[in-house]
PDB file of C-alpha atoms and ligand atoms in Angstrom:
ATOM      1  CA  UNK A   1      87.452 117.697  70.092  1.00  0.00           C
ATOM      2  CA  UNK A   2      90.405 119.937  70.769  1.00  0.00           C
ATOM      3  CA  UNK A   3      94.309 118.216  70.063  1.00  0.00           C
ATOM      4  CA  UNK A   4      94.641 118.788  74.066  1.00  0.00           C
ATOM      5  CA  UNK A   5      91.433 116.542  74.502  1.00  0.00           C
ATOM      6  CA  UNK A   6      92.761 113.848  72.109  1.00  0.00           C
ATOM      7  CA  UNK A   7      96.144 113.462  73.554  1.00  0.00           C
ATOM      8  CA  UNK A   8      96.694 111.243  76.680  1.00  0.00           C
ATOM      9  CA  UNK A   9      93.339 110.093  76.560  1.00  0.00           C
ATOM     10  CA  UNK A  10      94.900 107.042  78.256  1.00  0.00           C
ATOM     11  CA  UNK A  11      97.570 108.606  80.657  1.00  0.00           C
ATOM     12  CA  UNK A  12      97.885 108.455  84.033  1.00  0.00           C
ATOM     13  CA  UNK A  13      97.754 112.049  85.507  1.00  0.00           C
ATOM     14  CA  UNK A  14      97.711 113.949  89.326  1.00  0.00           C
ATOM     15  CA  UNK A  15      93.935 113.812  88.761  1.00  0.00           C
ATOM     16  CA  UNK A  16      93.746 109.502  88.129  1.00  0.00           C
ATOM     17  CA  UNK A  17      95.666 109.204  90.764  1.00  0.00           C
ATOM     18  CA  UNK A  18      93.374 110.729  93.101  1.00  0.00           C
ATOM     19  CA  UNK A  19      90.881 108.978  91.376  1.00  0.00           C
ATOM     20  CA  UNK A  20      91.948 106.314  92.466  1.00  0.00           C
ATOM     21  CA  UNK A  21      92.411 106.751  95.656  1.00  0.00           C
ATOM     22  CA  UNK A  22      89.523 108.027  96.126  1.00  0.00           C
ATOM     23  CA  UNK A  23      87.448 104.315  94.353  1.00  0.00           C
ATOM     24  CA  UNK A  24      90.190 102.512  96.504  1.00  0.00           C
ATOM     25  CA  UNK A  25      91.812 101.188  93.646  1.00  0.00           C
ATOM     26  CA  UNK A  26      95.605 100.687  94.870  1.00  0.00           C
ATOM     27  CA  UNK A  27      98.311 102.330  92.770  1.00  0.00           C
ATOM     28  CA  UNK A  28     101.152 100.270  91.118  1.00  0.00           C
ATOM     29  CA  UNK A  29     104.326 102.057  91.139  1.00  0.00           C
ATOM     30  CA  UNK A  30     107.986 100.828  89.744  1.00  0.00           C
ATOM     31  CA  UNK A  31     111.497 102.339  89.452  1.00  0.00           C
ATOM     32  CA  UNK A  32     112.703 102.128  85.774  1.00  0.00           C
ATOM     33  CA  UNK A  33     116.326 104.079  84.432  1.00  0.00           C
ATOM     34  CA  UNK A  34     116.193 102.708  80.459  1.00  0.00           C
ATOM     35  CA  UNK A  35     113.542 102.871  77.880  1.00  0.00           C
ATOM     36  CA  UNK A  36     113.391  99.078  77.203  1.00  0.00           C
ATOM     37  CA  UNK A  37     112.497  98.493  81.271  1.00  0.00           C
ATOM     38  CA  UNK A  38     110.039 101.661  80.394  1.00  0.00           C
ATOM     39  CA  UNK A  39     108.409  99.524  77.780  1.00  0.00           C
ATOM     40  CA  UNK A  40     107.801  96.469  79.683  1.00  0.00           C
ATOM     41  CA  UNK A  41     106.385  98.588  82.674  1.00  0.00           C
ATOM     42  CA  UNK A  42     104.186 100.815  80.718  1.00  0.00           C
ATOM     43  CA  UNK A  43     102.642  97.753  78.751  1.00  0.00           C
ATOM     44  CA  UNK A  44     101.851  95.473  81.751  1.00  0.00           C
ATOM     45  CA  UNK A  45      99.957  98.182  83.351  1.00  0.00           C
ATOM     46  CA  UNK A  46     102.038 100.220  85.732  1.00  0.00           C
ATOM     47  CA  UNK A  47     100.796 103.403  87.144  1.00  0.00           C
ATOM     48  CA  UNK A  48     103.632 105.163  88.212  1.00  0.00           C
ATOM     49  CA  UNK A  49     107.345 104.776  86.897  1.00  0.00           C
ATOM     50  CA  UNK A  50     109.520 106.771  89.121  1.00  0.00           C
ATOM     51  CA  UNK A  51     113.174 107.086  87.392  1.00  0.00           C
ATOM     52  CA  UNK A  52     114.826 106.971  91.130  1.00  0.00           C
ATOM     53  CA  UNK A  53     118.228 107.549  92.441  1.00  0.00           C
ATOM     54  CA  UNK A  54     118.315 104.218  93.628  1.00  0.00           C
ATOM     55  CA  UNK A  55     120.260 104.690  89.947  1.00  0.00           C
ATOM     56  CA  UNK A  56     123.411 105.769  91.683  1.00  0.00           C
ATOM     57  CA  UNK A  57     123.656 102.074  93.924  1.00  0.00           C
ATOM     58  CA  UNK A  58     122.135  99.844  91.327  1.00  0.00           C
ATOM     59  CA  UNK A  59     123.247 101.442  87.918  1.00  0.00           C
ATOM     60  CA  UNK A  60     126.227 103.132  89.018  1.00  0.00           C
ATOM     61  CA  UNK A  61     127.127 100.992  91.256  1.00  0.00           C
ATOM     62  CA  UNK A  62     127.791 103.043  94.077  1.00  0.00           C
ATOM     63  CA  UNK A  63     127.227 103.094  97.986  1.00  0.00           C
ATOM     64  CA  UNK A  64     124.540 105.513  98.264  1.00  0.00           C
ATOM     65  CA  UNK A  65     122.647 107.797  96.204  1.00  0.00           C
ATOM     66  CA  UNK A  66     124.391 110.859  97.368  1.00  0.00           C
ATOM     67  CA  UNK A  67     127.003 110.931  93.879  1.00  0.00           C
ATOM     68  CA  UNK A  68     124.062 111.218  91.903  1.00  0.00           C
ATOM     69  CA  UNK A  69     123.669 114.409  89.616  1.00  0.00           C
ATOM     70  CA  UNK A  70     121.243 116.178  87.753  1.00  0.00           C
ATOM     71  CA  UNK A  71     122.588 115.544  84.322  1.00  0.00           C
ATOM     72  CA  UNK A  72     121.877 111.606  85.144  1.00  0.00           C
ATOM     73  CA  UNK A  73     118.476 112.258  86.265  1.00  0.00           C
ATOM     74  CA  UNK A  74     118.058 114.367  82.974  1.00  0.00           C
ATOM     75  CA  UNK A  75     119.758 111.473  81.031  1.00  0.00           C
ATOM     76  CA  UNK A  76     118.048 108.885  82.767  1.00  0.00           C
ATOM     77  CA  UNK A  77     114.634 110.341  82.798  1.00  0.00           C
ATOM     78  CA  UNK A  78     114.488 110.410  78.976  1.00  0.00           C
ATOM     79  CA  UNK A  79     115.520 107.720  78.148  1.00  0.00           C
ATOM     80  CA  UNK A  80     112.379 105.830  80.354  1.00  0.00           C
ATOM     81  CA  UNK A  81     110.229 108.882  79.375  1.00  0.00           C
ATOM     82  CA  UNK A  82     110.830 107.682  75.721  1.00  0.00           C
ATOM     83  CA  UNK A  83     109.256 104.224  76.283  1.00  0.00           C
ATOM     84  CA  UNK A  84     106.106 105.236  78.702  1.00  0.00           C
ATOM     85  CA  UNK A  85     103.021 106.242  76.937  1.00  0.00           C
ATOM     86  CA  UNK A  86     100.528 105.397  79.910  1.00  0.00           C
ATOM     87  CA  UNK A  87     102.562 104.779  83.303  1.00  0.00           C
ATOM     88  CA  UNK A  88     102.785 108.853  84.571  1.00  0.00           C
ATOM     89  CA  UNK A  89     106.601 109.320  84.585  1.00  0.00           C
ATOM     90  CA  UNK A  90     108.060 110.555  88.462  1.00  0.00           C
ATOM     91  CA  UNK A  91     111.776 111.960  88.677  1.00  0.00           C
ATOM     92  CA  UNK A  92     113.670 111.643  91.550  1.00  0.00           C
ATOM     93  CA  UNK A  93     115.047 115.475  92.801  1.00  0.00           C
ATOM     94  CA  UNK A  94     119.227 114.185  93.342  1.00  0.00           C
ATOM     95  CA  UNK A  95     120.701 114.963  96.336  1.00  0.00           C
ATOM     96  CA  UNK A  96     121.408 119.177  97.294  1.00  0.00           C
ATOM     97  CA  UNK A  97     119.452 119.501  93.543  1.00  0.00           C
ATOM     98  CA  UNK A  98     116.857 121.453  95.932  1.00  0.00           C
ATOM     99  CA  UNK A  99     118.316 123.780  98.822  1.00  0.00           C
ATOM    100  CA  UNK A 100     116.595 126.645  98.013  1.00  0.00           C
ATOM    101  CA  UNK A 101     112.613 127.645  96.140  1.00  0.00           C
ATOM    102  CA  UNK A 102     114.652 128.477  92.878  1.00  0.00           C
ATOM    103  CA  UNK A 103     117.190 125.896  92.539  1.00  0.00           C
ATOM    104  CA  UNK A 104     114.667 123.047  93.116  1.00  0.00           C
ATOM    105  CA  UNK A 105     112.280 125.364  90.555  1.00  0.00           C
ATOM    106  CA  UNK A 106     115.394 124.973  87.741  1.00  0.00           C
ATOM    107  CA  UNK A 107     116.348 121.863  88.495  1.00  0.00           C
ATOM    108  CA  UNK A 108     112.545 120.591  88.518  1.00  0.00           C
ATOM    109  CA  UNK A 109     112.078 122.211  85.342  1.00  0.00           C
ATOM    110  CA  UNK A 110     115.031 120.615  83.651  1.00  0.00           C
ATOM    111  CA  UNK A 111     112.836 117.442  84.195  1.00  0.00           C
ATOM    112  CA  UNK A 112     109.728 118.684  83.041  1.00  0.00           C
ATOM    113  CA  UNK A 113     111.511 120.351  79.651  1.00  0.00           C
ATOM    114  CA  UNK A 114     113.934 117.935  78.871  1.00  0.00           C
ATOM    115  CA  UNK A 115     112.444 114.495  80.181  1.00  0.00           C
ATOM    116  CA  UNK A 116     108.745 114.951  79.803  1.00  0.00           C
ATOM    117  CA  UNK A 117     108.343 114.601  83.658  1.00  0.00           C
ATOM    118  CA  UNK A 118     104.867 114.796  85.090  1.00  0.00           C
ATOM    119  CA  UNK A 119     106.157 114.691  88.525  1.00  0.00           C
ATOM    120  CA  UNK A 120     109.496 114.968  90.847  1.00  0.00           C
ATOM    121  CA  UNK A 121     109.677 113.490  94.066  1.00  0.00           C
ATOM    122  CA  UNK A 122     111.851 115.208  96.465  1.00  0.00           C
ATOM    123  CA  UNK A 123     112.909 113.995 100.348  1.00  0.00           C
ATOM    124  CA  UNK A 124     112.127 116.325 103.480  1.00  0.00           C
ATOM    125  CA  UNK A 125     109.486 116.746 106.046  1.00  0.00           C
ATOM    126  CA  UNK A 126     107.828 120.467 106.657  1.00  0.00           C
ATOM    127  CA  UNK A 127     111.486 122.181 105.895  1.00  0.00           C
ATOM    128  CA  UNK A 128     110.705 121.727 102.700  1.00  0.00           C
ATOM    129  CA  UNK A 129     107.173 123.169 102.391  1.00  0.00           C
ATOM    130  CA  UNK A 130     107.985 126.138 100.619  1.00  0.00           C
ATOM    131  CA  UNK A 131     109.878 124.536  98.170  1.00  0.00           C
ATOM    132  CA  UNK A 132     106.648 122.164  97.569  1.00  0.00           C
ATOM    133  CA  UNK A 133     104.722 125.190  97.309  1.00  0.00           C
ATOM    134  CA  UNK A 134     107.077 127.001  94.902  1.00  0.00           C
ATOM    135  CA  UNK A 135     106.983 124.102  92.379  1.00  0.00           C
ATOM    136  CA  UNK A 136     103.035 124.200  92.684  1.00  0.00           C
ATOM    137  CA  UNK A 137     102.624 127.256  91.754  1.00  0.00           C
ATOM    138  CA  UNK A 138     104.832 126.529  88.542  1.00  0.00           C
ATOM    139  CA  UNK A 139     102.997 123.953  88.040  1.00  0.00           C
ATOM    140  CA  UNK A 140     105.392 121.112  88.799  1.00  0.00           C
ATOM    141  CA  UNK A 141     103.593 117.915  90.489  1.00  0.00           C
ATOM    142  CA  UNK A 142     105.218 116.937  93.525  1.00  0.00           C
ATOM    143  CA  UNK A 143     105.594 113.509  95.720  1.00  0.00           C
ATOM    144  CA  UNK A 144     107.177 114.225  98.803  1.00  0.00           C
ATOM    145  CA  UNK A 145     108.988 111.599 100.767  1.00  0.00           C
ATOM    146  CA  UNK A 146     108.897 110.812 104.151  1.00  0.00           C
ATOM    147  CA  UNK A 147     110.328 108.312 106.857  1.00  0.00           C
ATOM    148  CA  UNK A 148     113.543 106.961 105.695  1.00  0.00           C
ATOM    149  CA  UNK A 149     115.118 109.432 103.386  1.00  0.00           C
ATOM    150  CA  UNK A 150     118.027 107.839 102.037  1.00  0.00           C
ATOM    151  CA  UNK A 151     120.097 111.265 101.289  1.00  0.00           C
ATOM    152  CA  UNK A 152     119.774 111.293 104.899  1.00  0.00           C
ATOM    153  CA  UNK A 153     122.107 108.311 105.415  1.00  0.00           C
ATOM    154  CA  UNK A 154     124.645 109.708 106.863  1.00  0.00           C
ATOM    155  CA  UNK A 155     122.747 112.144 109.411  1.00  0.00           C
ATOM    156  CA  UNK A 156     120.904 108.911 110.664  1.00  0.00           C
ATOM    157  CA  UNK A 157     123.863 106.673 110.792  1.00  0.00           C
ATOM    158  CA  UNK A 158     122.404 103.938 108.824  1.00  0.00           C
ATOM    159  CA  UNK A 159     119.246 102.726 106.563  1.00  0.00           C
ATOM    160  CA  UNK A 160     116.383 102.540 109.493  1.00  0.00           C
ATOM    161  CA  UNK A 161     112.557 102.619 109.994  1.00  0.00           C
ATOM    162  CA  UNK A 162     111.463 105.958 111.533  1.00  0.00           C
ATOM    163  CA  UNK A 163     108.532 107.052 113.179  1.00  0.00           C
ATOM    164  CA  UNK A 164     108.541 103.899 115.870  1.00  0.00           C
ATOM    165  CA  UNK A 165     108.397 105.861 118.964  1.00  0.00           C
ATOM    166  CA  UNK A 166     105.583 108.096 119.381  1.00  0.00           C
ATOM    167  CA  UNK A 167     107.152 111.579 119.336  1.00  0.00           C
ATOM    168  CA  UNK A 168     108.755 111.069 115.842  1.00  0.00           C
ATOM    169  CA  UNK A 169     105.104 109.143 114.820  1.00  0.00           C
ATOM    170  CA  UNK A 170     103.080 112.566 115.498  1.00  0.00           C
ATOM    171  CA  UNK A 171     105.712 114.795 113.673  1.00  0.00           C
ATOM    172  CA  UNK A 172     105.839 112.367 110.910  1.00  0.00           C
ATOM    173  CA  UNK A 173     102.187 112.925 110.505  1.00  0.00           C
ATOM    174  CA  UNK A 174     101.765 116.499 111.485  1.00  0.00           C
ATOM    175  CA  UNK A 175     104.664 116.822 107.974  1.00  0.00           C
ATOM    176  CA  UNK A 176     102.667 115.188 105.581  1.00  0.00           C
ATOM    177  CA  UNK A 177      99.839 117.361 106.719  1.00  0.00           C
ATOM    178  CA  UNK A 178     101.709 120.491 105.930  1.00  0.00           C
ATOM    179  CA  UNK A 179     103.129 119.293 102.816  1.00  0.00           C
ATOM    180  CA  UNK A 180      99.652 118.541 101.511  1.00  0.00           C
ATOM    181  CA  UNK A 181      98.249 121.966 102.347  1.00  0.00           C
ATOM    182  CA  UNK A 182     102.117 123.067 100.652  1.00  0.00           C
ATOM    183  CA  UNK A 183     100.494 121.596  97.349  1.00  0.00           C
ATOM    184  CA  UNK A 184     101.894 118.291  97.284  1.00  0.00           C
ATOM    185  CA  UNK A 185      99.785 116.008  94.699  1.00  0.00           C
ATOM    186  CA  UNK A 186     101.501 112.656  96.592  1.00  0.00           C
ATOM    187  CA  UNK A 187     103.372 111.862  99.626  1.00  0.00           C
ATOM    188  CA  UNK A 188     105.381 108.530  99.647  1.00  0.00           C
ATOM    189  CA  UNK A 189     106.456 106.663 102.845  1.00  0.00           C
ATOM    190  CA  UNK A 190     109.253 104.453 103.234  1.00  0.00           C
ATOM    191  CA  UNK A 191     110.495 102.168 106.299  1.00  0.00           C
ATOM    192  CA  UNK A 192     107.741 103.222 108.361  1.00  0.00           C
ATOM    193  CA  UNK A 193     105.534 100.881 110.960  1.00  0.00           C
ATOM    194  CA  UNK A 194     102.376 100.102 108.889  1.00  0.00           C
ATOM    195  CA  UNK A 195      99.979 101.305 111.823  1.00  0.00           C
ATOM    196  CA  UNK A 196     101.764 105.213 111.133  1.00  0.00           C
ATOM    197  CA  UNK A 197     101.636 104.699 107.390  1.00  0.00           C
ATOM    198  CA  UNK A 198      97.571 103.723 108.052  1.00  0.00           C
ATOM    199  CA  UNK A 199      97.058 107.124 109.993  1.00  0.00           C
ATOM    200  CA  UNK A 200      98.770 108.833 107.785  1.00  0.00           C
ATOM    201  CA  UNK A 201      96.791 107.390 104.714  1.00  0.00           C
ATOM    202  CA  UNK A 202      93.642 108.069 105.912  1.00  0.00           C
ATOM    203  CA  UNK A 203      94.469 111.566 107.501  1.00  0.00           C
ATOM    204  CA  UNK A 204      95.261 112.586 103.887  1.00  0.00           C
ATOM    205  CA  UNK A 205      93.157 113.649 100.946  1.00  0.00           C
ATOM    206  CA  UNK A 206      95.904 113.010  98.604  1.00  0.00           C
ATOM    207  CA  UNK A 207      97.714 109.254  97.611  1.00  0.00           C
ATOM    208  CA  UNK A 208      99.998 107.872  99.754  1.00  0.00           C
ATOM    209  CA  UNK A 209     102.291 105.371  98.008  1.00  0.00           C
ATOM    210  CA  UNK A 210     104.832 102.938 100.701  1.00  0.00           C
ATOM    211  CA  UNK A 211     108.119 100.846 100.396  1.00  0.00           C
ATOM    212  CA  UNK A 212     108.349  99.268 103.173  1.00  0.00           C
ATOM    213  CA  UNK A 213     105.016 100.769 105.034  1.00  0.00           C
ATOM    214  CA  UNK A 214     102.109  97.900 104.629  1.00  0.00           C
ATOM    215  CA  UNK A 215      99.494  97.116 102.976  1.00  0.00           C
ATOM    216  CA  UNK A 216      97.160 100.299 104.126  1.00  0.00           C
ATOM    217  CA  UNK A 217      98.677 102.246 101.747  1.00  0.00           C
ATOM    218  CA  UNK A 218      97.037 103.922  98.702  1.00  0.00           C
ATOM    219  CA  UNK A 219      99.485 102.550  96.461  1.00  0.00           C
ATOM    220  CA  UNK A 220     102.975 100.522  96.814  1.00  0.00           C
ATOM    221  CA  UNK A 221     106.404 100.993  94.853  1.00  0.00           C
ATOM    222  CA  UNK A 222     109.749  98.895  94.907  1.00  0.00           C
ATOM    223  CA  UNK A 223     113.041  99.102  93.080  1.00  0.00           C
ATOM    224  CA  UNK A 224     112.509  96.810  89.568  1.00  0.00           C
ATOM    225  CA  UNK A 225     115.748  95.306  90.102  1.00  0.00           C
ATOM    226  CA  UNK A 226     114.945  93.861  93.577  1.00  0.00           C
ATOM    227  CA  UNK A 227     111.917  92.182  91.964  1.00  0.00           C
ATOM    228  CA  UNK A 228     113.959  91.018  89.223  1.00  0.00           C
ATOM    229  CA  UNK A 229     116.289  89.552  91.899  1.00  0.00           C
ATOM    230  CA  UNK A 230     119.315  91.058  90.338  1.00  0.00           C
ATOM    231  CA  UNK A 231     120.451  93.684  92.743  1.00  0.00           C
ATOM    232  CA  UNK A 232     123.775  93.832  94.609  1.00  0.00           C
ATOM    233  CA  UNK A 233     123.528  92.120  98.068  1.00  0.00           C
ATOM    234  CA  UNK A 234     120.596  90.858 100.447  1.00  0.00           C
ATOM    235  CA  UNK A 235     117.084  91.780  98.947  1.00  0.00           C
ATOM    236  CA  UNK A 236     115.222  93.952 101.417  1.00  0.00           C
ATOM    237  CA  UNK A 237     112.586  92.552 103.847  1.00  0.00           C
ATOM    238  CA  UNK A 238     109.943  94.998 102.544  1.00  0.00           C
ATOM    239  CA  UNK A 239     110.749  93.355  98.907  1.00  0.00           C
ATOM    240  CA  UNK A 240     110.093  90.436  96.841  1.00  0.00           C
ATOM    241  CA  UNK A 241     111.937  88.528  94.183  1.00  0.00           C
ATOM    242  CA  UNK A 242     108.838  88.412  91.474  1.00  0.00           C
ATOM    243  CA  UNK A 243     110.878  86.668  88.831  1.00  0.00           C
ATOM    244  CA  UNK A 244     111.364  83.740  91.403  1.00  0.00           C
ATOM    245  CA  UNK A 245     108.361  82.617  90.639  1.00  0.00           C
ATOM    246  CA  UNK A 246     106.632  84.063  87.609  1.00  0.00           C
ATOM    247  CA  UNK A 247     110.104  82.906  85.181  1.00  0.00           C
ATOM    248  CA  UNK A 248     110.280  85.983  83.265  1.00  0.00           C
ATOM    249  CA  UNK A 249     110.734  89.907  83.748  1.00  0.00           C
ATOM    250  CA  UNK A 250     107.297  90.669  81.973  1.00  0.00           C
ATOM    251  CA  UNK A 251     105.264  88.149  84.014  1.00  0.00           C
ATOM    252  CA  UNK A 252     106.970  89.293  86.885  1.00  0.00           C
ATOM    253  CA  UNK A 253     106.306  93.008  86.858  1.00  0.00           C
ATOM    254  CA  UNK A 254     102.233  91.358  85.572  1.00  0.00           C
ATOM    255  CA  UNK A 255     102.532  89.314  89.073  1.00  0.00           C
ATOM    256  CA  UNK A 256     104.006  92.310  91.515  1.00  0.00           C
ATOM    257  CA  UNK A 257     100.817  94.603  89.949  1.00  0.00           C
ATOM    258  CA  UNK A 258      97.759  91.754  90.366  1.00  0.00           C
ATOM    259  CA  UNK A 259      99.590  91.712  93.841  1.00  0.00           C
ATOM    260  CA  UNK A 260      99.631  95.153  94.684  1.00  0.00           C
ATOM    261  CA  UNK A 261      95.902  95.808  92.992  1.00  0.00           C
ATOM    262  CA  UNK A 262      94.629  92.662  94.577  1.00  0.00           C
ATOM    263  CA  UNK A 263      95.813  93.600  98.274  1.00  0.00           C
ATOM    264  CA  UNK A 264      98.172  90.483  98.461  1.00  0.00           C
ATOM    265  CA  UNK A 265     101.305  92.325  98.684  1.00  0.00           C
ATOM    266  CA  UNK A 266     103.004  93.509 100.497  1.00  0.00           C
ATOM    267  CA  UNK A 267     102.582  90.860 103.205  1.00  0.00           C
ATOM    268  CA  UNK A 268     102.725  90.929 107.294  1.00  0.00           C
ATOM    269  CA  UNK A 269     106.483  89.411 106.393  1.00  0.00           C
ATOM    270  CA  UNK A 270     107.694  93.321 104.238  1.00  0.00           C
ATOM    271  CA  UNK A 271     106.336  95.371 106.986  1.00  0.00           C
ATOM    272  CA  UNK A 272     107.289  96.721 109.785  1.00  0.00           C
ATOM    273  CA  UNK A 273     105.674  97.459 113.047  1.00  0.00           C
TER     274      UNK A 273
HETATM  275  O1  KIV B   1     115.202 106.156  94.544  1.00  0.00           O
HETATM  276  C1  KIV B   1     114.283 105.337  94.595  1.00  0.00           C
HETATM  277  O2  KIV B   1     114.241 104.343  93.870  1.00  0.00           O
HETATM  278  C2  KIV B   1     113.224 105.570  95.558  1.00  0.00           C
HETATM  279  C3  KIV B   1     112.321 104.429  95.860  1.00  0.00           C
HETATM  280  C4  KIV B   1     113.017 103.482  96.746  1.00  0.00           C
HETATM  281  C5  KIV B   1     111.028 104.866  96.408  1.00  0.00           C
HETATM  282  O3  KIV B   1     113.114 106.630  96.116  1.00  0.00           O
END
């Protein structure tokens, strides 16, 4: 057996994930920004750990995500990186981190170099093809993210669903089309009426992973310190306070994965329609 074979025998990879899409076994995805969350995640059985920029409101502290840099990404990313040895590590591409093919290509590979990540997740609809495209052929994994994009925030005046009326429904679908034939390995949907987020599911040969998007999904994610019930201000109605009810963080994160693989969550009260 060759040293490639041997090593991550047990990993989660581009081609598990499609996988297991493709059994219909639903994907368990959590943020994480420190190595000792990392652990806990990795050992209860988390498929994807995506090191998010959800770091800048509930790390930093800040209003948005916008203030968010590369060098915390790169800082963030491996220090979770260092306690994963199954979940497959995402990275969050920071806000104007990816204007042009070869700024998201350097920035992207800072991640994969420096932070051992196996995928970055970047925000934009079909503008952003050619950057998807770029990082494929580099062979850089990429989720891209559609319906609310929360760099956005200030070009939509506000945190809202998208893709309600039918216009915005057919475009929203039409981009995750073209960013799967870009080379995108996952698309991720967020705020988006569950009936969309079902089209768009089965339209698409790749996963599709929601927050905030129903149950129809390939997959669900949600910010660890929502389910932990220790973020600043009013927990989201697409999210659930875990710890509530399971007593402590490891049971928890054990509870919101048997939900998610099971089908239970997220319930008709976390979507939208
Ligand atoms: O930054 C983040 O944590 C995210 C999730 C909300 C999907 O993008």
């Amino acid at each position: 057996m060759s040293v490639h074979a041997q090593q991550d025998e047990n990993r989660v990879t581009v081609r598990s994930l499609q996988a297991m899409k493709q059994a219909g076994e639903k994907i368990a995805c959590l943020t994480a920004y420190d190595a000792s969350f990392a652990q806990v995640l990795d050992r209860a059985g988390v498929d994807i750990v995506l090191v998010g920029d959800s770091l800048g409101m509930v790390v930093q502290g800040q209003e948005t995500t916008l203030p968010v840099t590369v060098d915390d990404m790169v800082y963030h990313s491996r220090a979770v990186s260092s306690g994963l040895s199954r979940s497959l590590l995402m990275v969050d591409m920071p806000y104007l981190s990816y204007t042009s093919p070869q700024q998201a290509l350097e920035n992207a590979g800072r991640f994969m170099q420096q932070a051992a990540a196996q995928m970055v997740k970047l925000e934009g609809g079909a503008e952003q093809a050619g950057i998807v495209s770029r990082l494929a052929q580099n062979g850089i994994p990429v989720c891209a993210h559609l319906g609310l994009r929360p760099q956005q925030v200030n070009k939509l005046g506000g945190y809202r669903v998208q893709g309600r009326d039918p216009e915005a429904a057919e475009t929203m679908l039409n981009e995750a089309r073209e960013l799967e034939d870009a080379g995108a390995d996952l698309v991720l949907l967020e705020c988006v009426p569950q009936q969309l987020a079902e089209i768009i599911t089965d339209a698409l040969d790749i996963p599709v992973i929601g927050i905030g998007a129903g149950a129809a999904c390939d997959g669900q994610i949600l910010v660890l310190y929502d389910i932990l019930g220790i973020s600043k201000g009013r927990i989201p109605k697409f999210s659930r306070d875990f710890i509530a009810e399971a007593g402590n963080i490891e049971a928890a994160v054990k509870s919101y994965i048997d939900e998610v693989k099971s089908g239970q969550f997220p319930g008709s009260e976390h979507v939208f329609s």
